[in-house]
PDB file of C-alpha atoms in Angstrom:
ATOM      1  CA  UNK R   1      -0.633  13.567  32.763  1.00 41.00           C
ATOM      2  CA  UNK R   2      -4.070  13.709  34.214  1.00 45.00           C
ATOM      3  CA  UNK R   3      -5.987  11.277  33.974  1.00 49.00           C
ATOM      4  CA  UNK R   4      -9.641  10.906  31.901  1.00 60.00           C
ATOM      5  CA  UNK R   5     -11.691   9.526  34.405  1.00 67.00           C
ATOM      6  CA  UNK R   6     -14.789  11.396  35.683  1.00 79.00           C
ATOM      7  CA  UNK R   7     -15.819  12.115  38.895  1.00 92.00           C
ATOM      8  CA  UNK R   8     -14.421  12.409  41.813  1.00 96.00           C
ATOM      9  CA  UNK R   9     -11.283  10.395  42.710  1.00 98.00           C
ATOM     10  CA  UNK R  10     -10.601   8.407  46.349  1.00 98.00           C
ATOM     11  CA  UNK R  11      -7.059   8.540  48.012  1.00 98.00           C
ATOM     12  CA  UNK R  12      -6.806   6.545  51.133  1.00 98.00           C
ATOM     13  CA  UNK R  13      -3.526   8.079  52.950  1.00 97.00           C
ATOM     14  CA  UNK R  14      -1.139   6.632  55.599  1.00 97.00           C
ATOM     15  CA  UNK R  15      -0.828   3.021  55.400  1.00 98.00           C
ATOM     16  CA  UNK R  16       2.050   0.818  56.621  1.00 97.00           C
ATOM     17  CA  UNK R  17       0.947  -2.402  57.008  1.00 98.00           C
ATOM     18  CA  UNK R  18       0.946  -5.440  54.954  1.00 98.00           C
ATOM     19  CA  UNK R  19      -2.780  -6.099  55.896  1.00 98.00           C
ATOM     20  CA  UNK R  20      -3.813  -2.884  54.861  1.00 98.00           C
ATOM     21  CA  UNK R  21      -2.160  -2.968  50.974  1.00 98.00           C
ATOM     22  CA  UNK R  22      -4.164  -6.438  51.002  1.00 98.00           C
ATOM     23  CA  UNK R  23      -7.175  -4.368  52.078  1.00 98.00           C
ATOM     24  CA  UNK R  24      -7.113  -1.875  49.295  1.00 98.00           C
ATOM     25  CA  UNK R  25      -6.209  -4.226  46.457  1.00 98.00           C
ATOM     26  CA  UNK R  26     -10.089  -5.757  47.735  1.00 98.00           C
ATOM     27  CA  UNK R  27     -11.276  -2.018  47.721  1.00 98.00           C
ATOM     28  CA  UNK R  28      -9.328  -0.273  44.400  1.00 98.00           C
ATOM     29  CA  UNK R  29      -9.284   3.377  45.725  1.00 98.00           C
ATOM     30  CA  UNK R  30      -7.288   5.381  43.072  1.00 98.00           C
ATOM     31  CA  UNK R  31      -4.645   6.129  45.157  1.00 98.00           C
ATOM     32  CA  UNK R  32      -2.773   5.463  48.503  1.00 98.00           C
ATOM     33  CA  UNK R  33      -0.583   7.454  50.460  1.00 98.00           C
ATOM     34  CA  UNK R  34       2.860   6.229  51.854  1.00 98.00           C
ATOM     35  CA  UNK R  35       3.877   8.830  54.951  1.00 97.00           C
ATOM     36  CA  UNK R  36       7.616   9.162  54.775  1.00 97.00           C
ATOM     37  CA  UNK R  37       7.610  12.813  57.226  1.00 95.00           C
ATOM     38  CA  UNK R  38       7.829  11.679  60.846  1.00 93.00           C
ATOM     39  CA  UNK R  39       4.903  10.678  62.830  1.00 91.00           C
ATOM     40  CA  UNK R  40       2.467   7.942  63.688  1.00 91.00           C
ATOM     41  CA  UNK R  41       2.137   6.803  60.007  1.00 94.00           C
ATOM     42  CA  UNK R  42       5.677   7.529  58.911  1.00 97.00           C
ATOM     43  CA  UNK R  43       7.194   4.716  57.198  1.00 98.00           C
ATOM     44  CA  UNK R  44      10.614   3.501  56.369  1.00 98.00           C
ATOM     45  CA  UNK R  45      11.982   3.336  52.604  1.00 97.00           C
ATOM     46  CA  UNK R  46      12.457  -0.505  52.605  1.00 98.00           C
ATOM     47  CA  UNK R  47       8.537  -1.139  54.510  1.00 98.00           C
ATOM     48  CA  UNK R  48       7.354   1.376  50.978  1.00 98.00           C
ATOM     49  CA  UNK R  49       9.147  -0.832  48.640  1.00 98.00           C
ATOM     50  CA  UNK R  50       7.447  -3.880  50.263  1.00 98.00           C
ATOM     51  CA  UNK R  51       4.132  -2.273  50.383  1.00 98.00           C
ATOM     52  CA  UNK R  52       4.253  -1.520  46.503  1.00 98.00           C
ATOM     53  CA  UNK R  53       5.408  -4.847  45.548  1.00 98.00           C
ATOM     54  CA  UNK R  54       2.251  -6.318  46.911  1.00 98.00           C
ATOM     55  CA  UNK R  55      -0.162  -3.236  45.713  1.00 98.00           C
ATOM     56  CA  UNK R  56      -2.556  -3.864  42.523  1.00 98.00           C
ATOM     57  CA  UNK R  57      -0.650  -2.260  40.432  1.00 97.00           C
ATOM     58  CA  UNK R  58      -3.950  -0.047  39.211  1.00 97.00           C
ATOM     59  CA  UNK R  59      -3.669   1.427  42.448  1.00 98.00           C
ATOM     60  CA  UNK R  60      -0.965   4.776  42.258  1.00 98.00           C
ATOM     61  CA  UNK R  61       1.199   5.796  45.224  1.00 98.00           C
ATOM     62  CA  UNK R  62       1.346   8.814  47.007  1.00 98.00           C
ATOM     63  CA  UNK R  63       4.620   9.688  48.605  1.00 98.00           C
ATOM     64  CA  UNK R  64       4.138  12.468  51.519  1.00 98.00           C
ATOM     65  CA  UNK R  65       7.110  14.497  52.339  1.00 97.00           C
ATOM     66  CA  UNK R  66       8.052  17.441  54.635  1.00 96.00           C
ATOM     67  CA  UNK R  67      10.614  19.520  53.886  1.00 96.00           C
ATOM     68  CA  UNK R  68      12.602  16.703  52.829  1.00 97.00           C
ATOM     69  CA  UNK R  69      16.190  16.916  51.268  1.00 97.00           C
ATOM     70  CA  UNK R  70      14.940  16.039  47.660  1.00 97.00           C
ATOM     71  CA  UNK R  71      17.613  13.664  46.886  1.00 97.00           C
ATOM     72  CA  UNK R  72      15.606  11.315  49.451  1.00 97.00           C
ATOM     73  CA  UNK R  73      12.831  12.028  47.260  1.00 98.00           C
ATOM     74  CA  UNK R  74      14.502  11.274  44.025  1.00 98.00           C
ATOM     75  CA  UNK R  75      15.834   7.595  45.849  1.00 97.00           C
ATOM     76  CA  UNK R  76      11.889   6.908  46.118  1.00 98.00           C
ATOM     77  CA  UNK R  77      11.340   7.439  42.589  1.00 97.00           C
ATOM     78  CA  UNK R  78      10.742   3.886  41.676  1.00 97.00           C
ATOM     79  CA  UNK R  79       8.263   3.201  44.640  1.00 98.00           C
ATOM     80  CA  UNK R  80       5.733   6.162  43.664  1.00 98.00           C
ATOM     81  CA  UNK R  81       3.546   7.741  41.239  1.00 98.00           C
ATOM     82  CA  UNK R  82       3.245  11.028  42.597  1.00 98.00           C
ATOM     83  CA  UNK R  83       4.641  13.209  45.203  1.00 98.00           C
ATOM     84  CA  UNK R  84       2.879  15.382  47.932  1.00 98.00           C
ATOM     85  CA  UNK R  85       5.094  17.993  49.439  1.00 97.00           C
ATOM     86  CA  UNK R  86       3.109  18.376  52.360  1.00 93.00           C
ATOM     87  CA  UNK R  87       5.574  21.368  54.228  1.00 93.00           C
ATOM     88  CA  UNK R  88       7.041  24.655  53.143  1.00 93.00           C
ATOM     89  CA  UNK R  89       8.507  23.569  49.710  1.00 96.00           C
ATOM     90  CA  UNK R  90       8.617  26.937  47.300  1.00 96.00           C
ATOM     91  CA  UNK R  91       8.634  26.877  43.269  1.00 97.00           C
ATOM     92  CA  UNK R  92      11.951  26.431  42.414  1.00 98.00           C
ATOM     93  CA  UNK R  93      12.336  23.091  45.144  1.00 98.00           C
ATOM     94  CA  UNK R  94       8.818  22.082  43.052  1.00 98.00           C
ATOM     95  CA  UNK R  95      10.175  22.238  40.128  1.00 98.00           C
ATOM     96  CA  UNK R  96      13.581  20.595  40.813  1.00 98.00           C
ATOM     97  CA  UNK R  97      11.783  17.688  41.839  1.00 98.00           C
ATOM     98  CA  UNK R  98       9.348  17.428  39.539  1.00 98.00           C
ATOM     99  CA  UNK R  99      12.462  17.594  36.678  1.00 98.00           C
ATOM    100  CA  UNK R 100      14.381  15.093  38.357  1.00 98.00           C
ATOM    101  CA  UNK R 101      11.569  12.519  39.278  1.00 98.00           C
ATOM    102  CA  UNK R 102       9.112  13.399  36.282  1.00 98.00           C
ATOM    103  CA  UNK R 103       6.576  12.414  38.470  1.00 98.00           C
ATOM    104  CA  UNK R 104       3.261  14.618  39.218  1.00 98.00           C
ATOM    105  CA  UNK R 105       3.943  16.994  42.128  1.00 98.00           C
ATOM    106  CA  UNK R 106       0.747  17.590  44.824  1.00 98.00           C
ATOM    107  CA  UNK R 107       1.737  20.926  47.027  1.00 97.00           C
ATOM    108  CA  UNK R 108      -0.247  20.747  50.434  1.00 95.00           C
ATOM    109  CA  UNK R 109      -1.914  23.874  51.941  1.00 93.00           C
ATOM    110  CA  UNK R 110      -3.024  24.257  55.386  1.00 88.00           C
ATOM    111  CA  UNK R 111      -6.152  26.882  55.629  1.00 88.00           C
ATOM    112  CA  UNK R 112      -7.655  28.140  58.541  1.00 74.00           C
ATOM    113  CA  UNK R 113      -4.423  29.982  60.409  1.00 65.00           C
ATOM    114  CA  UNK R 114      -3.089  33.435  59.561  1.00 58.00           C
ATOM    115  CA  UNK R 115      -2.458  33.779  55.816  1.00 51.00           C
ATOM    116  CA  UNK R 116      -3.704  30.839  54.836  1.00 65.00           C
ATOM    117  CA  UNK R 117      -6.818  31.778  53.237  1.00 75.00           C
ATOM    118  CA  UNK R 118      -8.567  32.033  49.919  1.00 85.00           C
ATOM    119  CA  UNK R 119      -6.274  34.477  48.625  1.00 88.00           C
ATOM    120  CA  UNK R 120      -3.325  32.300  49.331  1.00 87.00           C
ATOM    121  CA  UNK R 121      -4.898  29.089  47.331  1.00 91.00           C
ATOM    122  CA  UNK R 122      -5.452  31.218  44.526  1.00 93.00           C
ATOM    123  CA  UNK R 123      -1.731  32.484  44.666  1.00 92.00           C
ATOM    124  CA  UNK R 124      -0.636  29.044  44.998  1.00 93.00           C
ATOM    125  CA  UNK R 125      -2.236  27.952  41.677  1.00 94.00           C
ATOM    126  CA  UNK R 126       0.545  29.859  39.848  1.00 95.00           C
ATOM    127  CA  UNK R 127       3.343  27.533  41.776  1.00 97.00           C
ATOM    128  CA  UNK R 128       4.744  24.817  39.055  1.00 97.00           C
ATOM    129  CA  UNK R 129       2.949  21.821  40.417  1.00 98.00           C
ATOM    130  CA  UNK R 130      -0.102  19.472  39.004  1.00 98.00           C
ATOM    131  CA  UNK R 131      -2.233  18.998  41.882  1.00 98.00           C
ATOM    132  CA  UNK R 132      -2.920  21.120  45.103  1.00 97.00           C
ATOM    133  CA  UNK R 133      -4.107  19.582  48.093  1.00 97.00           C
ATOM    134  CA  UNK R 134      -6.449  21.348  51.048  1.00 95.00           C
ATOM    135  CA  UNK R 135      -5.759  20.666  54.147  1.00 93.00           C
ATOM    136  CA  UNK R 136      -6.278  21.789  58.247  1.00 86.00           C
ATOM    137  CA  UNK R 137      -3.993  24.216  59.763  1.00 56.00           C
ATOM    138  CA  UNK R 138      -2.850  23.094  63.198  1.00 58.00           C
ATOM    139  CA  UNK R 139      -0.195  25.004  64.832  1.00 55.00           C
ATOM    140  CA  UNK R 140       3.015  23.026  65.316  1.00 52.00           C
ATOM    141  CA  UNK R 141       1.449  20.361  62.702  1.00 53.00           C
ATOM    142  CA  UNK R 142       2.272  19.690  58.927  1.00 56.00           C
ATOM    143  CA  UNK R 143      -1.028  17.702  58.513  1.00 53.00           C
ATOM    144  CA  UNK R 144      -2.864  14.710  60.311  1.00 54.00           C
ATOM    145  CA  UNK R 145      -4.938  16.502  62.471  1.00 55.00           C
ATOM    146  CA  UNK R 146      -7.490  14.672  61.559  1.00 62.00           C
ATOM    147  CA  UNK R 147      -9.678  18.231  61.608  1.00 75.00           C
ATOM    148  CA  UNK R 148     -11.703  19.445  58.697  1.00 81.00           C
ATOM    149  CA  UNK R 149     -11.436  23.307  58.121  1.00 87.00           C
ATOM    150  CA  UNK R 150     -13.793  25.745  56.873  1.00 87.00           C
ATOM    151  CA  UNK R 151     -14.745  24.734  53.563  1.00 92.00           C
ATOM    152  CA  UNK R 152     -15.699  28.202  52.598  1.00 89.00           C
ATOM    153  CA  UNK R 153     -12.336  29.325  52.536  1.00 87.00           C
ATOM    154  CA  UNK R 154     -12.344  27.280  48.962  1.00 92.00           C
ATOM    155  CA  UNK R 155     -12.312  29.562  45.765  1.00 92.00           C
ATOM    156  CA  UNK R 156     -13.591  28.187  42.333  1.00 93.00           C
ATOM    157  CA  UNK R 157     -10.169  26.293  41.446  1.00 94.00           C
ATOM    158  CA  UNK R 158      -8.611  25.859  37.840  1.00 93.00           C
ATOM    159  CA  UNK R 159      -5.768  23.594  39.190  1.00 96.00           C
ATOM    160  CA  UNK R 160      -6.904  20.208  40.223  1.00 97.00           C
ATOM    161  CA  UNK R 161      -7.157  19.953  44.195  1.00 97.00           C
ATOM    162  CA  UNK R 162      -7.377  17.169  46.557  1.00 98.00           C
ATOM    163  CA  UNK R 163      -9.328  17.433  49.748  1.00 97.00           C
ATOM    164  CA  UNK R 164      -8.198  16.655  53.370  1.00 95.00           C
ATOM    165  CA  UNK R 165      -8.337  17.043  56.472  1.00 92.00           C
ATOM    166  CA  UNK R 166     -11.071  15.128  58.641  1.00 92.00           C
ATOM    167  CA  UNK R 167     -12.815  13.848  55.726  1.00 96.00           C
ATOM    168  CA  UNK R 168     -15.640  11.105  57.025  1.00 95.00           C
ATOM    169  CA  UNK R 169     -18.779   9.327  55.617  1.00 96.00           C
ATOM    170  CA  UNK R 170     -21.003  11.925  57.837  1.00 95.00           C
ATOM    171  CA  UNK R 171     -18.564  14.967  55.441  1.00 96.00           C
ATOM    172  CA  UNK R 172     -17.965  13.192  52.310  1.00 96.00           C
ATOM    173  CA  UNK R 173     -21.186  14.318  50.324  1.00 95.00           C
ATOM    174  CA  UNK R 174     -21.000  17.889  51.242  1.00 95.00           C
ATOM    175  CA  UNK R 175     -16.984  17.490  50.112  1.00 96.00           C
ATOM    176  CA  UNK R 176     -17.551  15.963  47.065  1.00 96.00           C
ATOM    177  CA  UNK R 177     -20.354  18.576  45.831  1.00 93.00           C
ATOM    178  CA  UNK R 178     -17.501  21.397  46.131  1.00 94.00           C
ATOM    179  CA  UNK R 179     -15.377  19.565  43.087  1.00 94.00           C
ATOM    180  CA  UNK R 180     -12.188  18.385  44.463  1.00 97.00           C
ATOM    181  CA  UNK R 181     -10.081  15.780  41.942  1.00 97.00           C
ATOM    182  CA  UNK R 182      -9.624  13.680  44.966  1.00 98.00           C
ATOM    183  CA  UNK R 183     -10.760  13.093  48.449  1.00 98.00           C
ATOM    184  CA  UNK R 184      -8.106  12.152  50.724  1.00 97.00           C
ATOM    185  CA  UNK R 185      -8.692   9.990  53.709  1.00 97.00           C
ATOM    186  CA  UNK R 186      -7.025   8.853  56.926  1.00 96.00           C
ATOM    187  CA  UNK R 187      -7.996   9.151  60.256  1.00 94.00           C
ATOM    188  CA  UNK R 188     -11.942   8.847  59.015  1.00 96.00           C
ATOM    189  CA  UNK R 189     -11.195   5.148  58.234  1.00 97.00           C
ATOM    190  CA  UNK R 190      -9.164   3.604  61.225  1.00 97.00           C
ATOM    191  CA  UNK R 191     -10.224   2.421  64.563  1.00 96.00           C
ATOM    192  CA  UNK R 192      -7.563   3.161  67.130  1.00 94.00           C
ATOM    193  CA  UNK R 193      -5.232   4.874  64.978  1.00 92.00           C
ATOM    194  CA  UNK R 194      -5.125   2.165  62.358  1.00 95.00           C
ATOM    195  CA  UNK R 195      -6.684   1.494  58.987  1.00 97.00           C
ATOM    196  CA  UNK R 196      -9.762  -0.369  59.245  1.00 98.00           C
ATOM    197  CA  UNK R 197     -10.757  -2.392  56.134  1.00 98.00           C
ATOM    198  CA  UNK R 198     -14.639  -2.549  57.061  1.00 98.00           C
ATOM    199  CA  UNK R 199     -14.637   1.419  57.623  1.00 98.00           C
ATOM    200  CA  UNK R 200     -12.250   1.804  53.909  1.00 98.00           C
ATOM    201  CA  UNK R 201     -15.084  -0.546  52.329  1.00 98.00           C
ATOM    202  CA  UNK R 202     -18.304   1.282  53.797  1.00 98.00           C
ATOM    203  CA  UNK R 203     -16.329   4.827  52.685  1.00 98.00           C
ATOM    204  CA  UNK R 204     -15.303   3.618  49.729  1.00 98.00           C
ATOM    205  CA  UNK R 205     -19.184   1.902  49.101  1.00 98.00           C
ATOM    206  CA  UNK R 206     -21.070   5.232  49.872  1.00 98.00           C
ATOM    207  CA  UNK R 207     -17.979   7.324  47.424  1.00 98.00           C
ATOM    208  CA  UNK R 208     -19.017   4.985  44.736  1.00 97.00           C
ATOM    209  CA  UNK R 209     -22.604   5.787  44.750  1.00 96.00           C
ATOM    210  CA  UNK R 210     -22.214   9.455  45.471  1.00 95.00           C
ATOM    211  CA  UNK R 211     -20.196   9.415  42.339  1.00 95.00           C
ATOM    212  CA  UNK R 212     -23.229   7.877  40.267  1.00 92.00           C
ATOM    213  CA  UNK R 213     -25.618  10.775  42.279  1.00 91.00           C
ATOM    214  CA  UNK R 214     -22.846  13.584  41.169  1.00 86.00           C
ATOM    215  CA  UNK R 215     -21.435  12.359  38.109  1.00 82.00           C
ATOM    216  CA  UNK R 216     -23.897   9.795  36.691  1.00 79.00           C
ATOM    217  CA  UNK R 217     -21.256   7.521  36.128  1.00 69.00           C
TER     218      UNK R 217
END
C-alpha cells in the first residue's frame, strides 16, 4: 500500500554500519537501503538483521538485489519492507516475488545507454511492480555510479518513481521539482566512501524545507 504522505519522500541507500542506523534514527529519512548485490556497500544477511534490530522502527528498509535467486530474497523477508530489484529481473520473476514476500517491489532502470530511454520507462510502467526507480547507466555497472543522468529522458510518470543516481544538495531542488515519490541517496552523503551523518543531516535539513517550498507542508 502506498502511503498518504505528501511530498516528496527521502531514501538514504547503502548503509552497513552500526553508527550509521544510529545516525538515521537522529535524522528519520523514510527509508534506508540495505545493499545485498556485491560491491562496496554489499552487506551480509546476519549484519541486515542487526542493522534492523537497532533501526526506529518508523524508518522502512530497502533491500537491493541483482539478479538474485529469489529464494534468498524470500529468507530476507522479515528484515525488509520493500524490495528493489536493481538488475535484469522480468515480470513474471516480479511477480513471483512480490506473491511470495507480499512486500512492495521497486524495479530499477538505468537511462542514458542504448535502449534505455523514455520509451523504455514508459514500457516499464506496465511491469507488475509498485515503484520504479531511475537510475545512471554505466556499462559493466548495476548502479552506484554515483552519476546523475539526463533528467530529460523522464516522461510524465503514472507509477510512482524513485530518483537516483548522483543525487546531491547542489541537484536535489531541480530533482525534486520533476515529482519523484522518493529521492534516493548514497554517494552524495559520505566522505570517503562512507556515510557521513553531518552531510545525511544538512541533506536531509535542506529536503525538509524544499518540501515546505514544493509542497507547503
Amino acid at each position: 500500500m502506498k502511503e498518504e504522505k505528501k511530498g516528496c519522500r527521502l531514501k538514504f541507500c547503502g548503509l552497513s554500519r552500526f553508527c550509521e542506523i544510529l545516525a538515521v534514527n537522529r535524522i528519520r529519512p523514510d527509508y534506508v537501503g540495505f545493499v545485498f548485490a556485491p560491491g562496496r556497500r554489499q552487506i551480509t544477511a546476519d549484519r541486515a538483521r542487526q542493522l534492523k534490530a537497532m533501526l526506529d522502527p518508523s524508518i522502512q528498509t530497502v533491500g537491493v538485489f541483482v539478479n538474485e535467486d529469489p529464494e534468498t530474497i524470500l529468507a530476507l523477508t522479515p528484515v525488509l519492507d520493500l524490495i528493489q530489484l536493481h538488475g535484469d529481473e522480468d515480470e513474471d520473476y516480479i511477480r513471483y516475488v512480490k506473491q511470495q514476500t507480499g512486500r512492495p517491489v521497486i524495479k530499477a532502470l538505468r537511462l542514458g545507454g542504448e535502449g534505455s530511454g523514455t520509451e523504455a520507462v514508459l514500457k516499464a510502467q506496465e511491469l507488475p511492480c509498485d515503484y520504479l526507480l531511475l537510475d545512471t547507466f554505466s556499462k559493466g555497472q548495476y548502479g552506484g555510479s554515483g552519476r546523475s543522468f539526463d533528467w530529460s529522458l523522464i516522461p510524465a510518470l503514472s507509477k510512482p518513481w524513485f530518483l537516483a543516481g548522483g543525487i546531491c544538495l547542489e541537484n536535489m531542488r531541480q530533482g525534486m521539482a520533476l515529482g519523484p515519490w522518493c529521492l534516493d541517496v548514497s554517494s552524495g552523503v559520505e566522505t570517503e566512501g562512507l556515510k557521513d551523518e553531518e552531510k545525511m543531516r544538512a541533506f536531509a535539513e535542506a529536503f525538509r524545507q524544499e518540501n515546505k517550498n514544493i509542497f507547503h507542508i
